Short mmCIF file of C-alpha atoms in Angstrom, two decimals:
data_model
loop_
_atom_site.label_atom_id
_atom_site.label_comp_id
_atom_site.label_asym_id
_atom_site.label_seq_id
_atom_site.Cartn_x
_atom_site.Cartn_y
_atom_site.Cartn_z
CA UNK A 1 118.03 16.08 93.54
CA UNK A 2 119.33 18.00 96.52
CA UNK A 3 118.54 21.64 97.33
CA UNK A 4 120.57 23.65 99.80
CA UNK A 5 118.88 26.57 101.54
CA UNK A 6 120.86 29.55 102.83
CA UNK A 7 119.76 32.94 104.12
CA UNK A 8 121.94 35.85 102.97
CA UNK A 9 119.41 38.36 104.33
CA UNK A 10 117.24 37.72 107.38
CA UNK A 11 116.61 34.49 109.35
CA UNK A 12 113.79 32.00 109.08
CA UNK A 13 112.31 30.07 111.99
CA UNK A 14 112.62 26.32 112.28
CA UNK A 15 108.87 25.87 111.78
CA UNK A 16 109.26 27.29 108.26
CA UNK A 17 111.94 24.72 107.50
CA UNK A 18 109.76 21.97 108.92
CA UNK A 19 106.72 23.02 106.92
CA UNK A 20 108.70 23.23 103.68
CA UNK A 21 110.39 19.89 104.33
CA UNK A 22 107.03 18.22 104.95
CA UNK A 23 105.51 19.83 101.90
CA UNK A 24 108.41 18.69 99.72
CA UNK A 25 108.20 15.14 101.09
CA UNK A 26 104.58 14.95 99.96
CA UNK A 27 104.88 16.86 96.69
CA UNK A 28 108.34 15.99 95.38
CA UNK A 29 109.69 12.93 97.22
CA UNK A 30 112.75 12.83 94.93
CA UNK A 31 113.83 16.19 96.26
CA UNK A 32 115.94 16.47 99.40
CA UNK A 33 116.01 19.91 101.01
CA UNK A 34 118.85 20.77 103.37
CA UNK A 35 118.43 23.92 105.43
CA UNK A 36 121.90 25.17 106.32
CA UNK A 37 122.02 25.96 110.08
CA UNK A 38 122.94 29.53 109.16
CA UNK A 39 119.30 30.07 108.14
CA UNK A 40 118.37 30.20 111.82
CA UNK A 41 121.14 32.43 113.12
CA UNK A 42 120.19 35.85 114.41
CA UNK A 43 122.59 38.79 114.44
CA UNK A 44 120.78 42.11 114.81
CA UNK A 45 118.84 42.56 111.59
CA UNK A 46 120.47 39.60 109.86
CA UNK A 47 120.62 35.80 109.72
CA UNK A 48 124.05 35.80 111.32
CA UNK A 49 127.04 38.05 110.78
CA UNK A 50 128.13 39.06 107.30
CA UNK A 51 130.90 36.46 107.56
CA UNK A 52 128.53 33.67 108.61
CA UNK A 53 126.05 34.45 105.84
CA UNK A 54 128.77 34.65 103.21
CA UNK A 55 130.38 31.42 104.42
CA UNK A 56 127.12 29.46 104.26
CA UNK A 57 126.36 30.77 100.78
CA UNK A 58 129.84 29.99 99.45
CA UNK A 59 129.92 26.54 101.08
CA UNK A 60 126.61 25.42 99.60
CA UNK A 61 127.22 27.07 96.22
CA UNK A 62 130.62 25.41 95.85
CA UNK A 63 129.45 21.97 97.02
CA UNK A 64 128.79 19.69 94.02
CA UNK A 65 126.48 17.58 96.20
CA UNK A 66 123.82 20.27 95.77
CA UNK A 67 121.92 20.75 92.53
CA UNK A 68 120.35 24.02 93.57
CA UNK A 69 120.76 26.84 96.06
CA UNK A 70 117.48 28.27 97.32
CA UNK A 71 117.42 31.57 99.14
CA UNK A 72 115.41 31.21 102.35
CA UNK A 73 113.76 34.61 102.36
CA UNK A 74 114.25 38.31 101.67
CA UNK A 75 114.25 41.16 104.16
CA UNK A 76 117.53 42.99 104.01
CA UNK A 77 121.18 42.12 104.04
CA UNK A 78 122.40 40.28 100.95
CA UNK A 79 123.92 43.43 99.43
CA UNK A 80 126.41 43.39 102.30
CA UNK A 81 127.93 40.08 101.16
CA UNK A 82 127.02 39.62 97.49
CA UNK A 83 130.07 40.98 95.70
CA UNK A 84 132.69 39.36 97.95
CA UNK A 85 130.86 36.03 98.27
CA UNK A 86 130.28 35.65 94.54
CA UNK A 87 133.97 36.32 93.94
CA UNK A 88 134.73 33.23 96.06
CA UNK A 89 132.64 30.82 93.97
CA UNK A 90 134.31 27.83 92.30
CA UNK A 91 133.38 26.21 88.97
CA UNK A 92 131.02 23.79 90.75
CA UNK A 93 128.87 26.77 91.70
CA UNK A 94 128.09 27.41 88.04
CA UNK A 95 126.45 24.01 87.63
CA UNK A 96 123.57 24.69 89.99
CA UNK A 97 120.38 26.72 89.98
CA UNK A 98 119.70 29.74 92.22
CA UNK A 99 116.18 30.82 93.14
CA UNK A 100 114.82 33.69 95.18
CA UNK A 101 113.41 37.21 94.96
CA UNK A 102 113.05 40.45 96.92
CA UNK A 103 116.30 41.13 98.80
CA UNK A 104 117.81 37.99 97.20
CA UNK A 105 117.81 40.09 94.02
CA UNK A 106 121.28 41.37 94.91
CA UNK A 107 122.53 37.78 94.75
CA UNK A 108 120.63 37.01 91.54
CA UNK A 109 121.99 40.18 89.95
CA UNK A 110 125.58 39.49 90.92
CA UNK A 111 125.39 35.83 89.86
CA UNK A 112 123.88 36.76 86.51
CA UNK A 113 126.44 39.53 86.04
CA UNK A 114 129.12 36.89 86.69
CA UNK A 115 127.75 34.72 83.90
CA UNK A 116 125.83 32.12 85.92
CA UNK A 117 123.28 30.48 83.67
CA UNK A 118 120.63 29.09 86.03
CA UNK A 119 119.48 32.10 88.00
CA UNK A 120 115.77 32.67 88.62
CA UNK A 121 113.38 35.05 90.38
CA UNK A 122 110.70 33.10 92.23
CA UNK A 123 109.21 31.87 95.51
CA UNK A 124 111.26 31.13 98.60
CA UNK A 125 110.77 28.86 101.64
CA UNK A 126 109.46 31.71 103.80
CA UNK A 127 106.52 32.03 101.39
CA UNK A 128 105.04 28.91 102.99
CA UNK A 129 103.79 31.26 105.72
CA UNK A 130 101.69 33.30 103.28
CA UNK A 131 98.03 32.54 102.79
CA UNK A 132 98.08 30.03 99.96
CA UNK A 133 101.85 29.93 100.24
CA UNK A 134 102.07 26.15 99.85
CA UNK A 135 101.27 26.65 96.17
CA UNK A 136 104.17 29.06 95.87
CA UNK A 137 106.55 26.57 97.44
CA UNK A 138 105.29 23.77 95.20
CA UNK A 139 105.78 26.05 92.19
CA UNK A 140 109.37 26.68 93.26
CA UNK A 141 110.03 22.98 93.81
CA UNK A 142 108.57 22.16 90.41
CA UNK A 143 110.95 24.57 88.76
CA UNK A 144 113.98 23.59 90.84
CA UNK A 145 113.34 19.88 90.46
CA UNK A 146 112.25 19.54 86.86
CA UNK A 147 112.04 22.99 85.27
CA UNK A 148 108.26 22.64 85.13
CA UNK A 149 106.94 25.04 82.48
CA UNK A 150 103.78 25.60 84.51
CA UNK A 151 105.85 27.39 87.13
CA UNK A 152 106.94 30.09 84.71
CA UNK A 153 105.62 33.62 84.43
CA UNK A 154 103.15 33.33 81.52
CA UNK A 155 104.51 36.15 79.34
CA UNK A 156 107.84 34.33 78.98
CA UNK A 157 107.89 32.87 75.50
CA UNK A 158 111.19 31.02 75.70
CA UNK A 159 112.60 33.29 73.02
CA UNK A 160 113.25 36.76 74.49
CA UNK A 161 115.68 37.02 77.37
CA UNK A 162 114.19 38.02 80.70
CA UNK A 163 115.10 39.15 84.23
CA UNK A 164 113.00 40.13 87.22
CA UNK A 165 113.61 42.33 90.24
CA UNK A 166 112.01 44.14 93.09
CA UNK A 167 111.99 47.81 92.05
CA UNK A 168 113.81 49.12 95.13
CA UNK A 169 116.42 46.35 95.00
CA UNK A 170 117.20 47.01 91.34
CA UNK A 171 117.40 50.73 92.00
CA UNK A 172 119.83 50.19 94.85
CA UNK A 173 122.26 48.06 92.85
CA UNK A 174 122.48 50.28 89.76
CA UNK A 175 126.02 51.39 89.11
CA UNK A 176 127.51 48.81 91.46
CA UNK A 177 129.50 45.73 90.35
CA UNK A 178 126.30 43.71 90.90
CA UNK A 179 124.46 45.36 88.01
CA UNK A 180 124.08 42.83 85.17
CA UNK A 181 123.92 43.69 81.48
CA UNK A 182 120.23 43.53 80.60
CA UNK A 183 120.30 44.73 77.01
CA UNK A 184 117.62 43.03 75.00
CA UNK A 185 115.97 41.56 78.11
CA UNK A 186 112.33 41.83 79.07
CA UNK A 187 112.57 43.33 82.56
CA UNK A 188 109.83 42.32 85.03
CA UNK A 189 109.46 44.51 88.11
CA UNK A 190 107.44 44.27 91.31
CA UNK A 191 107.21 46.18 94.58
CA UNK A 192 105.88 45.88 98.09
CA UNK A 193 105.29 48.28 100.98
CA UNK A 194 106.65 51.38 99.27
CA UNK A 195 104.94 54.77 99.03
CA UNK A 196 104.00 55.62 95.46
CA UNK A 197 106.33 58.63 95.48
CA UNK A 198 109.19 56.28 96.27
CA UNK A 199 108.22 53.94 93.46
CA UNK A 200 108.08 56.96 91.16
CA UNK A 201 111.56 58.01 92.37
CA UNK A 202 112.97 54.51 91.93
CA UNK A 203 111.50 54.29 88.43
CA UNK A 204 113.17 57.64 87.61
CA UNK A 205 116.41 56.09 88.80
CA UNK A 206 115.97 52.78 86.97
CA UNK A 207 114.81 54.22 83.66
CA UNK A 208 117.49 56.94 83.68
CA UNK A 209 120.25 54.33 83.82
CA UNK A 210 122.02 53.89 80.47
CA UNK A 211 122.24 50.12 80.93
CA UNK A 212 118.57 49.75 81.75
CA UNK A 213 117.66 51.87 78.73
CA UNK A 214 118.94 48.97 76.63
CA UNK A 215 116.24 46.53 77.83
CA UNK A 216 113.70 45.24 75.32
CA UNK A 217 110.87 46.42 77.53
CA UNK A 218 109.42 46.52 81.04
CA UNK A 219 106.54 44.51 82.46
CA UNK A 220 105.01 45.50 85.77
CA UNK A 221 104.20 42.88 88.38
CA UNK A 222 102.11 43.55 91.44
CA UNK A 223 102.80 46.48 93.78
CA UNK A 224 101.27 45.42 97.05
CA UNK A 225 100.74 46.97 100.48
CA UNK A 226 101.33 50.49 99.14
CA UNK A 227 100.99 52.89 102.08
CA UNK A 228 98.66 55.85 101.46
CA UNK A 229 100.55 58.75 99.92
CA UNK A 230 100.05 62.14 101.59
CA UNK A 231 98.88 63.93 99.52
CA UNK A 232 97.33 61.38 97.17
CA UNK A 233 99.88 60.67 94.46
CA UNK A 234 97.22 60.83 91.79
CA UNK A 235 98.73 58.06 89.69
CA UNK A 236 98.54 54.28 89.93
CA UNK A 237 101.66 52.15 89.80
CA UNK A 238 100.93 51.34 86.18
CA UNK A 239 100.63 55.03 85.31
CA UNK A 240 103.93 55.67 87.08
CA UNK A 241 105.74 52.91 85.20
CA UNK A 242 104.18 53.89 81.88
CA UNK A 243 105.26 57.49 82.50
CA UNK A 244 108.89 56.56 83.03
CA UNK A 245 108.91 54.09 80.15
CA UNK A 246 107.62 56.81 77.83
CA UNK A 247 110.08 59.36 79.18
CA UNK A 248 113.01 57.01 78.66
CA UNK A 249 112.02 55.36 75.40
CA UNK A 250 111.63 51.92 76.96
CA UNK A 251 108.66 49.91 75.64
CA UNK A 252 106.04 49.22 78.30
CA UNK A 253 104.85 45.68 77.71
CA UNK A 254 101.98 45.31 80.20
CA UNK A 255 101.56 43.51 83.50
CA UNK A 256 103.53 40.55 84.83
CA UNK A 257 102.46 37.73 87.13
CA UNK A 258 105.04 38.33 89.85
CA UNK A 259 104.91 39.99 93.24
CA UNK A 260 105.30 39.60 96.97
CA UNK A 261 102.49 37.06 97.16
CA UNK A 262 101.59 33.40 96.77
CA UNK A 263 100.96 33.80 93.03
CA UNK A 264 104.53 34.89 92.33
CA UNK A 265 105.66 32.98 89.23
CA UNK A 266 109.19 31.92 88.28
CA UNK A 267 111.28 34.08 85.95
CA UNK A 268 114.54 32.43 84.84
CA UNK A 269 117.18 35.00 83.89
CA UNK A 270 118.47 35.00 80.36
CA UNK B 1 120.56 91.75 95.12
CA UNK B 2 117.50 89.86 93.95
CA UNK B 3 116.68 86.24 94.82
CA UNK B 4 114.08 84.24 92.91
CA UNK B 5 112.39 81.36 94.71
CA UNK B 6 110.99 78.38 92.80
CA UNK B 7 109.70 75.00 93.99
CA UNK B 8 110.73 72.06 91.79
CA UNK B 9 109.42 69.60 94.39
CA UNK B 10 106.47 70.31 96.69
CA UNK B 11 104.59 73.55 97.36
CA UNK B 12 104.98 76.08 100.14
CA UNK B 13 102.18 78.07 101.70
CA UNK B 14 101.91 81.81 101.38
CA UNK B 15 102.57 82.30 105.09
CA UNK B 16 106.05 80.83 104.57
CA UNK B 17 106.74 83.36 101.85
CA UNK B 18 105.42 86.15 104.06
CA UNK B 19 107.55 85.09 107.03
CA UNK B 20 110.70 84.85 104.93
CA UNK B 21 110.02 88.17 103.24
CA UNK B 22 109.55 89.88 106.60
CA UNK B 23 112.64 88.23 108.02
CA UNK B 24 114.71 89.32 105.01
CA UNK B 25 113.40 92.91 105.25
CA UNK B 26 114.67 93.10 108.81
CA UNK B 27 117.90 91.15 108.40
CA UNK B 28 119.08 91.96 104.88
CA UNK B 29 117.24 95.06 103.57
CA UNK B 30 119.40 95.12 100.45
CA UNK B 31 117.99 91.72 99.42
CA UNK B 32 114.78 91.47 97.44
CA UNK B 33 113.13 88.05 97.47
CA UNK B 34 110.64 87.19 94.73
CA UNK B 35 108.54 84.07 95.26
CA UNK B 36 107.50 82.79 91.85
CA UNK B 37 103.74 82.04 91.87
CA UNK B 38 104.57 78.45 90.97
CA UNK B 39 105.73 77.92 94.56
CA UNK B 40 102.10 77.87 95.66
CA UNK B 41 100.65 75.62 92.95
CA UNK B 42 99.36 72.21 94.00
CA UNK B 43 99.19 69.24 91.62
CA UNK B 44 98.86 65.95 93.48
CA UNK B 45 102.17 65.47 95.29
CA UNK B 46 103.85 68.40 93.57
CA UNK B 47 104.02 72.20 93.37
CA UNK B 48 102.29 72.18 90.02
CA UNK B 49 102.68 69.90 87.03
CA UNK B 50 106.10 68.84 85.81
CA UNK B 51 105.76 71.41 83.02
CA UNK B 52 104.85 74.22 85.42
CA UNK B 53 107.71 73.44 87.78
CA UNK B 54 110.22 73.18 84.98
CA UNK B 55 109.00 76.40 83.37
CA UNK B 56 109.31 78.39 86.61
CA UNK B 57 112.80 77.06 87.23
CA UNK B 58 114.00 77.78 83.69
CA UNK B 59 112.41 81.25 83.65
CA UNK B 60 114.03 82.40 86.89
CA UNK B 61 117.37 80.69 86.17
CA UNK B 62 117.63 82.31 82.73
CA UNK B 63 116.55 85.78 83.91
CA UNK B 64 119.60 88.03 84.42
CA UNK B 65 117.54 90.20 86.79
CA UNK B 66 118.03 87.54 89.46
CA UNK B 67 121.34 87.04 91.24
CA UNK B 68 120.33 83.78 92.87
CA UNK B 69 117.78 80.98 92.60
CA UNK B 70 116.63 79.64 95.93
CA UNK B 71 114.78 76.33 96.12
CA UNK B 72 111.66 76.77 98.24
CA UNK B 73 111.67 73.37 99.93
CA UNK B 74 112.30 69.67 99.46
CA UNK B 75 109.80 66.82 99.59
CA UNK B 76 109.80 64.97 96.32
CA UNK B 77 109.62 65.79 92.66
CA UNK B 78 112.68 67.59 91.30
CA UNK B 79 114.09 64.41 89.76
CA UNK B 80 111.13 64.45 87.37
CA UNK B 81 112.25 67.73 85.79
CA UNK B 82 115.95 68.15 86.54
CA UNK B 83 117.60 66.75 83.44
CA UNK B 84 115.29 68.36 80.90
CA UNK B 85 115.07 71.70 82.71
CA UNK B 86 118.81 72.05 83.14
CA UNK B 87 119.27 71.34 79.42
CA UNK B 88 117.16 74.46 78.73
CA UNK B 89 119.35 76.85 80.70
CA UNK B 90 120.99 79.80 78.94
CA UNK B 91 124.37 81.39 79.71
CA UNK B 92 122.72 83.87 82.12
CA UNK B 93 121.83 80.92 84.33
CA UNK B 94 125.51 80.25 84.98
CA UNK B 95 126.03 83.66 86.55
CA UNK B 96 123.78 83.06 89.54
CA UNK B 97 123.88 81.05 92.74
CA UNK B 98 121.63 78.07 93.54
CA UNK B 99 120.83 77.04 97.11
CA UNK B 100 118.81 74.18 98.57
CA UNK B 101 119.05 70.69 100.02
CA UNK B 102 117.06 67.47 100.47
CA UNK B 103 115.05 66.78 97.30
CA UNK B 104 116.63 69.88 95.72
CA UNK B 105 119.78 67.75 95.62
CA UNK B 106 118.75 66.43 92.20
CA UNK B 107 118.90 70.00 90.90
CA UNK B 108 122.18 70.76 92.67
CA UNK B 109 123.69 67.55 91.28
CA UNK B 110 122.58 68.23 87.73
CA UNK B 111 123.68 71.86 87.84
CA UNK B 112 127.08 70.91 89.23
CA UNK B 113 127.41 68.11 86.67
CA UNK B 114 126.70 70.71 83.99
CA UNK B 115 129.56 72.89 85.23
CA UNK B 116 127.66 75.52 87.18
CA UNK B 117 130.02 77.17 89.63
CA UNK B 118 127.79 78.61 92.36
CA UNK B 119 125.81 75.64 93.63
CA UNK B 120 125.35 75.13 97.35
CA UNK B 121 123.64 72.81 99.83
CA UNK B 122 121.94 74.79 102.57
CA UNK B 123 118.75 76.10 104.18
CA UNK B 124 115.57 76.84 102.23
CA UNK B 125 112.59 79.16 102.81
CA UNK B 126 110.43 76.35 104.25
CA UNK B 127 112.97 76.04 107.09
CA UNK B 128 111.47 79.19 108.59
CA UNK B 129 108.76 76.91 109.98
CA UNK B 130 111.25 74.84 111.99
CA UNK B 131 111.90 75.66 115.63
CA UNK B 132 114.76 78.12 115.45
CA UNK B 133 114.33 78.16 111.70
CA UNK B 134 114.76 81.93 111.42
CA UNK B 135 118.45 81.39 112.08
CA UNK B 136 118.61 78.94 109.19
CA UNK B 137 116.98 81.43 106.85
CA UNK B 138 119.29 84.24 107.99
CA UNK B 139 122.26 81.90 107.41
CA UNK B 140 121.05 81.23 103.88
CA UNK B 141 120.50 84.95 103.19
CA UNK B 142 123.97 85.76 104.51
CA UNK B 143 125.49 83.28 102.10
CA UNK B 144 123.32 84.26 99.15
CA UNK B 145 123.75 87.99 99.73
CA UNK B 146 127.41 88.29 100.67
CA UNK B 147 128.98 84.81 100.83
CA UNK B 148 129.26 85.22 104.61
CA UNK B 149 131.94 82.79 105.86
CA UNK B 150 130.02 82.28 109.11
CA UNK B 151 127.30 80.49 107.15
CA UNK B 152 129.65 77.75 106.00
CA UNK B 153 129.94 74.23 107.35
CA UNK B 154 132.94 74.48 109.69
CA UNK B 155 135.02 71.64 108.26
CA UNK B 156 135.29 73.43 104.92
CA UNK B 157 138.78 74.84 104.71
CA UNK B 158 138.46 76.66 101.40
CA UNK B 159 141.05 74.32 99.90
CA UNK B 160 139.51 70.87 99.36
CA UNK B 161 136.55 70.64 97.04
CA UNK B 162 133.26 69.69 98.67
CA UNK B 163 129.70 68.59 97.92
CA UNK B 164 126.77 67.67 100.15
CA UNK B 165 123.70 65.51 99.69
CA UNK B 166 120.89 63.74 101.41
CA UNK B 167 121.89 60.06 101.43
CA UNK B 168 118.73 58.78 99.75
CA UNK B 169 118.78 61.50 97.11
CA UNK B 170 122.41 60.80 96.21
CA UNK B 171 121.70 57.08 96.05
CA UNK B 172 118.76 57.62 93.73
CA UNK B 173 120.69 59.72 91.21
CA UNK B 174 123.73 57.45 90.89
CA UNK B 175 124.23 56.29 87.33
CA UNK B 176 121.85 58.89 85.91
CA UNK B 177 122.91 61.91 83.85
CA UNK B 178 122.51 63.99 87.04
CA UNK B 179 125.46 62.32 88.80
CA UNK B 180 128.34 64.82 89.02
CA UNK B 181 132.02 63.93 89.03
CA UNK B 182 133.06 64.14 92.70
CA UNK B 183 136.62 62.87 92.49
CA UNK B 184 138.77 64.59 95.08
CA UNK B 185 135.74 66.10 96.83
CA UNK B 186 134.92 65.89 100.50
CA UNK B 187 131.40 64.43 100.42
CA UNK B 188 129.06 65.50 103.22
CA UNK B 189 125.97 63.36 103.75
CA UNK B 190 122.84 63.65 105.91
CA UNK B 191 119.58 61.78 106.28
CA UNK B 192 116.11 62.13 107.75
CA UNK B 193 113.21 59.78 108.48
CA UNK B 194 114.84 56.62 107.09
CA UNK B 195 115.11 53.27 108.83
CA UNK B 196 118.70 52.37 109.65
CA UNK B 197 118.57 49.35 107.35
CA UNK B 198 117.69 51.68 104.49
CA UNK B 199 120.56 54.00 105.32
CA UNK B 200 122.82 50.94 105.40
CA UNK B 201 121.48 49.86 102.00
CA UNK B 202 121.89 53.34 100.53
CA UNK B 203 125.45 53.54 101.85
CA UNK B 204 126.18 50.17 100.18
CA UNK B 205 124.89 51.69 96.98
CA UNK B 206 126.75 54.98 97.31
CA UNK B 207 130.10 53.52 98.35
CA UNK B 208 129.94 50.77 95.70
CA UNK B 209 129.72 53.35 92.92
CA UNK B 210 133.00 53.74 91.01
CA UNK B 211 132.59 57.51 90.77
CA UNK B 212 131.90 57.93 94.47
CA UNK B 213 134.94 55.79 95.29
CA UNK B 214 137.03 58.66 93.89
CA UNK B 215 135.95 61.13 96.60
CA UNK B 216 138.58 62.41 99.03
CA UNK B 217 136.47 61.29 101.96
CA UNK B 218 133.03 61.25 103.53
CA UNK B 219 131.73 63.31 106.45
CA UNK B 220 128.47 62.39 108.13
CA UNK B 221 125.95 65.04 109.03
CA UNK B 222 122.95 64.41 111.22
CA UNK B 223 120.55 61.52 110.67
CA UNK B 224 117.34 62.63 112.32
CA UNK B 225 113.90 61.14 113.00
CA UNK B 226 115.20 57.59 112.39
CA UNK B 227 112.24 55.22 112.89
CA UNK B 228 112.92 52.28 115.23
CA UNK B 229 114.38 49.34 113.32
CA UNK B 230 112.66 45.99 113.91
CA UNK B 231 114.76 44.20 115.04
CA UNK B 232 117.20 46.73 116.46
CA UNK B 233 119.81 47.38 113.79
CA UNK B 234 122.60 47.21 116.33
CA UNK B 235 124.68 49.94 114.71
CA UNK B 236 124.48 53.71 114.87
CA UNK B 237 124.50 55.80 111.71
CA UNK B 238 128.16 56.59 112.30
CA UNK B 239 129.01 52.88 112.58
CA UNK B 240 127.10 52.23 109.37
CA UNK B 241 128.93 54.95 107.46
CA UNK B 242 132.32 53.96 108.91
CA UNK B 243 131.60 50.34 107.88
CA UNK B 244 130.93 51.22 104.27
CA UNK B 245 133.83 53.68 104.11
CA UNK B 246 136.18 50.95 105.34
CA UNK B 247 134.72 48.39 102.96
CA UNK B 248 135.14 50.67 99.99
CA UNK B 249 138.46 52.31 100.82
CA UNK B 250 136.94 55.77 101.24
CA UNK B 251 138.41 57.80 104.12
CA UNK B 252 135.85 58.56 106.85
CA UNK B 253 136.53 62.10 107.96
CA UNK B 254 134.16 62.54 110.92
CA UNK B 255 130.90 64.38 111.45
CA UNK B 256 129.52 67.33 109.51
CA UNK B 257 127.31 70.19 110.64
CA UNK B 258 124.48 69.58 108.17
CA UNK B 259 121.08 67.96 108.48
CA UNK B 260 117.35 68.41 108.22
CA UNK B 261 117.30 70.98 111.01
CA UNK B 262 117.74 74.64 111.85
CA UNK B 263 121.51 74.21 112.35
CA UNK B 264 122.06 73.05 108.76
CA UNK B 265 125.13 74.92 107.48
CA UNK B 266 125.95 75.93 103.91
CA UNK B 267 128.18 73.72 101.74
CA UNK B 268 129.16 75.33 98.43
CA UNK B 269 129.98 72.72 95.79
CA UNK B 270 133.47 72.66 94.34
#
């Protein structure tokens, strides 16, 4: 079992790779993790130029020696390469799993839109730096290595289709070629570091989209590090999401166990 | 000539209404400005509840005694009422002009999408509080009162169709029923108080949209109060917009004289 790590958004430091490698050696000795050197490149905001990030992603995705492609971390930048890079993928790329969240959502969306069948929202190597983050990395390894059911978000019943996204990321890919068909899916959403008025605005955008209105329902993960709204927004994140679900006729299904934190569970798409 | 002012987003204070009324009395004595009491309501983030804001907008828009509806200010909130409120408009609403920018862009978009013919992006009453803001208000009154050509953004040639938006606002209405057809239009864009990575992300979103790819070209207004990117983004706003125009095959036409400032010129839609 070999996992290739690439960074289509922002770079990781070598100590993150070392910590994850050591953790994997102890927890899942059958798993080999290869951090592509591109993970450590720095070009302005990004882990290397658009070309370097796309090349690393395409190389690992198309290499049959890898069973999985693991996104190193979020940040910002994968939307700049997603459409073109996914168009360059060969049949071998369809045989592997893809795992990440946050800004990696552009890649997950585009892969799922292109019919890839092993795409999942879940922890990334950079999470090892969170408090309790080793558990998140182990959870990811358990899913990547042996599809461990204990890694999964608990509301997933194995019957209904599902997908998960950061709220801002999903909003910002609506109407682009990256938007996947999500009709009949349970849609799990989470957010971090956004003012409540922005989450409200993004939920207007998401729930006004004709494609999104075809989902089976929305579950709300954690919204963390919300800056204080001035003036007070007067509604919690759950009230905001309920409001837009009611306005748009989308069933609100309750909370989800995902978020920008160490407890973030795995949500396989489909 | 009677102008009705409503606030579909956030409230204004009475001293703004007084300053604008006094300025209009001196500059355009033939213009009567009526500030709807809803402008001063406060409900959490908004100038009154969604119902109160929608009701004031519909009442003034449908009243033939008004020649124009002027949006009081931006902020956030008009997306919560735009679609439903515009659906309630009567034929009398089509005979008047609508002027605003920033968050009012949701209303402008929806009105233009619904075929309204006198919709314009330009200064609002709250601008009187900016340094030099009296000039912005006079410019708006000149356009509202007598379609003064000197109020217009200088690249408008009276031939090509045009439209103007705040970048974030346009991004957040893509794919919703508020998105107007802009094929063949010169699209003028401006931004305020957004990190450069967010402007880059929003430009990805905007220029990836099939409808937006039909515009005749994009002009970039001012991007003001940009918080420092960490790390440095390495590209100016013009480089960002040129990048996405090139990527998407949209002609980049140069700068535009619009922005969140006292120099903001008027851009009539169409």
